[in-house]
């Protein structure tokens, strides 16, 4: 457990080419004001396995992440995790950002809860491409703009297979695609 009185608390952090690690069967809880991560995978973290973890991130304000996959991370496997995030707004189950590719995300249960809006189950942005998202159950809650899957910023050619998505709040969508092409959805 990581209990911070301020922001940017991390349960587990992989950075600077931390490759081929296995993170399994852990209970990870982070608390603080904002920018809290259960697991953060940073620059060039490749070939890691994150499986069978229970991850909870709770902030008193915004931007709390279950798992962040950032900055050219590729070939990672995120599977069979239970992820719960909460705060005011900007809570993400999985946040995939900045030229991240060829990751396999399967059979996760993701809950994002906010007392305000803009809470996403899975968010892709800034050229997150060629990822496979399969058999996940995603639930988002908040006042408005709570999307199960949000795809933006040239995040092209991602594949979604057999996912279950539930959203609540005004102007909330199961899937919201903005400025991205070639995404394939099958049984989602």
Coordinates of C-alpha atoms in Angstrom, one line a residue:
X1 CA 0.0 0.0 0.0
X2 CA 1.2 3.5 -0.8
X3 CA -0.6 6.2 1.2
X4 CA 0.6 9.7 0.2
X5 CA -0.6 13.0 1.6
X6 CA 0.2 14.7 -1.8
X7 CA 0.3 13.6 -5.4
X8 CA 2.2 11.2 -7.7
X9 CA 2.1 8.1 -5.6
X10 CA 3.1 4.8 -7.4
X11 CA 2.5 1.2 -6.3
X12 CA 5.0 -0.3 -8.8
X13 CA 7.0 1.7 -11.4
X14 CA 9.0 0.3 -14.3
X15 CA 11.2 2.9 -16.1
X16 CA 14.2 3.3 -18.4
X17 CA 14.1 0.0 -20.4
X18 CA 12.9 -2.2 -17.5
X19 CA 12.3 -5.2 -19.7
X20 CA 11.0 -8.8 -19.3
X21 CA 9.7 -8.4 -15.8
X22 CA 6.8 -10.4 -14.3
X23 CA 4.3 -8.8 -11.9
X24 CA 1.8 -11.3 -10.7
X25 CA -0.7 -12.0 -7.9
X26 CA -0.2 -8.8 -6.0
X27 CA -2.6 -6.5 -4.2
X28 CA -1.6 -2.9 -5.0
X29 CA -3.3 0.1 -3.4
X30 CA -2.3 3.8 -3.9
X31 CA -3.9 6.8 -2.2
X32 CA -3.1 10.5 -2.4
X33 CA -4.5 13.7 -3.9
X34 CA -3.9 13.2 -7.7
X35 CA -1.8 11.5 -10.3
X36 CA -1.7 8.2 -8.4
X37 CA -0.7 5.0 -10.3
X38 CA -1.2 1.3 -9.3
X39 CA 1.4 0.3 -11.9
X40 CA 3.3 2.7 -14.2
X41 CA 5.3 1.4 -17.2
X42 CA 7.5 4.1 -18.6
X43 CA 10.0 4.7 -21.4
X44 CA 10.9 1.6 -23.5
X45 CA 9.6 -0.9 -21.0
X46 CA 9.1 -4.0 -23.2
X47 CA 8.1 -7.6 -22.8
X48 CA 6.7 -7.3 -19.3
X49 CA 3.9 -9.5 -17.9
X50 CA 1.3 -8.0 -15.5
X51 CA -1.2 -10.6 -14.5
X52 CA -3.6 -11.6 -11.7
X53 CA -3.2 -8.5 -9.7
X54 CA -5.8 -6.5 -7.7
X55 CA -5.1 -2.8 -8.3
X56 CA -6.8 0.1 -6.6
X57 CA -6.0 3.8 -7.0
X58 CA -7.8 6.4 -5.1
X59 CA -7.3 10.2 -5.2
X60 CA -9.1 13.0 -3.5
X61 CA -8.9 15.0 -6.8
X62 CA -8.1 14.1 -10.4
X63 CA -6.0 11.8 -12.7
X64 CA -5.7 8.5 -11.0
X65 CA -4.5 5.5 -13.1
X66 CA -4.8 1.8 -12.5
X67 CA -2.1 1.0 -15.1
X68 CA -0.2 3.5 -17.3
X69 CA 1.7 2.2 -20.3
X70 CA 3.8 5.1 -21.6
X71 CA 6.4 6.3 -24.1
X72 CA 7.3 3.6 -26.6
X73 CA 6.5 0.6 -24.4
X74 CA 5.8 -2.5 -26.5
X75 CA 5.1 -6.2 -26.4
X76 CA 3.7 -6.2 -22.9
X77 CA 1.0 -8.6 -21.7
X78 CA -1.6 -7.2 -19.2
X79 CA -4.1 -9.9 -18.3
X80 CA -6.5 -11.1 -15.6
X81 CA -6.2 -8.0 -13.4
X82 CA -8.9 -6.4 -11.4
X83 CA -8.5 -2.6 -11.6
X84 CA -10.5 0.0 -9.7
X85 CA -9.8 3.7 -9.9
X86 CA -11.6 6.6 -8.2
X87 CA -11.4 10.4 -7.6
X88 CA -13.2 13.4 -8.9
X89 CA -12.4 13.2 -12.6
X90 CA -9.8 12.0 -15.1
X91 CA -9.7 8.5 -13.6
X92 CA -8.4 5.8 -16.0
X93 CA -8.4 2.0 -15.7
X94 CA -5.7 1.7 -18.4
X95 CA -4.0 4.7 -19.9
X96 CA -1.9 3.9 -23.0
X97 CA 0.0 6.9 -24.4
X98 CA 2.8 8.0 -26.7
X99 CA 3.9 5.6 -29.5
X100 CA 3.0 2.5 -27.5
X101 CA 2.5 -0.6 -29.6
X102 CA 2.0 -4.3 -29.9
X103 CA 0.6 -4.8 -26.4
X104 CA -1.9 -7.5 -25.5
X105 CA -4.6 -6.6 -23.0
X106 CA -6.9 -9.4 -22.1
X107 CA -9.5 -10.6 -19.5
X108 CA -9.2 -7.6 -17.2
X109 CA -12.0 -6.3 -15.1
X110 CA -11.9 -2.5 -15.0
X111 CA -13.9 -0.1 -12.9
X112 CA -13.5 3.7 -13.1
X113 CA -15.5 5.9 -10.7
X114 CA -15.6 9.7 -10.4
X115 CA -17.6 12.2 -8.5
X116 CA -17.4 14.4 -11.6
X117 CA -16.8 13.5 -15.3
X118 CA -14.2 12.3 -17.8
X119 CA -13.5 8.9 -16.4
X120 CA -12.3 6.3 -18.9
X121 CA -12.0 2.5 -18.8
X122 CA -9.2 2.3 -21.4
X123 CA -7.7 5.4 -23.1
X124 CA -5.4 5.4 -26.1
X125 CA -3.7 8.6 -27.3
X126 CA -0.6 10.0 -29.1
X127 CA 0.0 7.2 -31.6
X128 CA -0.8 4.1 -29.4
X129 CA -1.0 1.6 -32.3
X130 CA -1.4 -2.1 -33.1
X131 CA -2.5 -3.2 -29.7
X132 CA -5.0 -6.0 -29.0
X133 CA -7.7 -5.6 -26.4
X134 CA -9.7 -8.8 -25.8
X135 CA -12.3 -10.2 -23.4
X136 CA -12.2 -7.3 -20.9
X137 CA -15.1 -6.1 -18.8
X138 CA -15.1 -2.3 -18.5
X139 CA -17.4 -0.1 -16.3
X140 CA -17.2 3.7 -16.1
X141 CA -19.2 5.9 -13.8
X142 CA -19.4 9.7 -13.2
X143 CA -21.5 12.7 -14.1
X144 CA -20.6 13.0 -17.8
X145 CA -18.1 12.1 -20.6
X146 CA -17.3 8.7 -19.1
X147 CA -16.2 6.5 -22.0
X148 CA -15.5 2.8 -21.8
X149 CA -12.9 3.1 -24.5
X150 CA -11.5 6.4 -25.7
X151 CA -9.2 6.4 -28.8
X152 CA -7.5 9.7 -30.0
X153 CA -4.4 11.3 -31.4
X154 CA -3.6 8.9 -34.4
X155 CA -4.0 5.8 -32.3
X156 CA -4.4 3.6 -35.3
X157 CA -4.9 -0.1 -36.1
X158 CA -5.9 -1.3 -32.6
X159 CA -8.0 -4.5 -32.4
X160 CA -10.9 -5.0 -29.9
X161 CA -12.4 -8.5 -29.6
X162 CA -15.3 -9.6 -27.3
X163 CA -15.1 -6.8 -24.7
X164 CA -18.1 -5.9 -22.5
X165 CA -18.5 -2.2 -21.8
X166 CA -21.0 -0.4 -19.5
X167 CA -21.0 3.4 -19.0
X168 CA -23.1 5.9 -17.1
X169 CA -23.4 9.7 -17.1
X170 CA -24.5 12.2 -19.8
X171 CA -22.6 12.3 -23.1
X172 CA -20.9 9.0 -22.2
X173 CA -20.1 6.4 -24.9
X174 CA -19.0 2.8 -24.8
X175 CA -16.5 3.6 -27.5
X176 CA -15.4 7.1 -28.6
X177 CA -12.9 7.4 -31.5
X178 CA -11.4 10.8 -32.4
X179 CA -8.7 11.4 -35.0
X180 CA -7.7 7.7 -35.3
X181 CA -8.1 5.2 -38.1
X182 CA -8.2 1.5 -38.8
X183 CA -9.6 0.3 -35.5
X184 CA -11.2 -3.1 -35.7
X185 CA -14.1 -4.1 -33.3
X186 CA -15.4 -7.7 -33.2
X187 CA -18.1 -8.7 -30.7
X188 CA -17.6 -5.7 -28.5

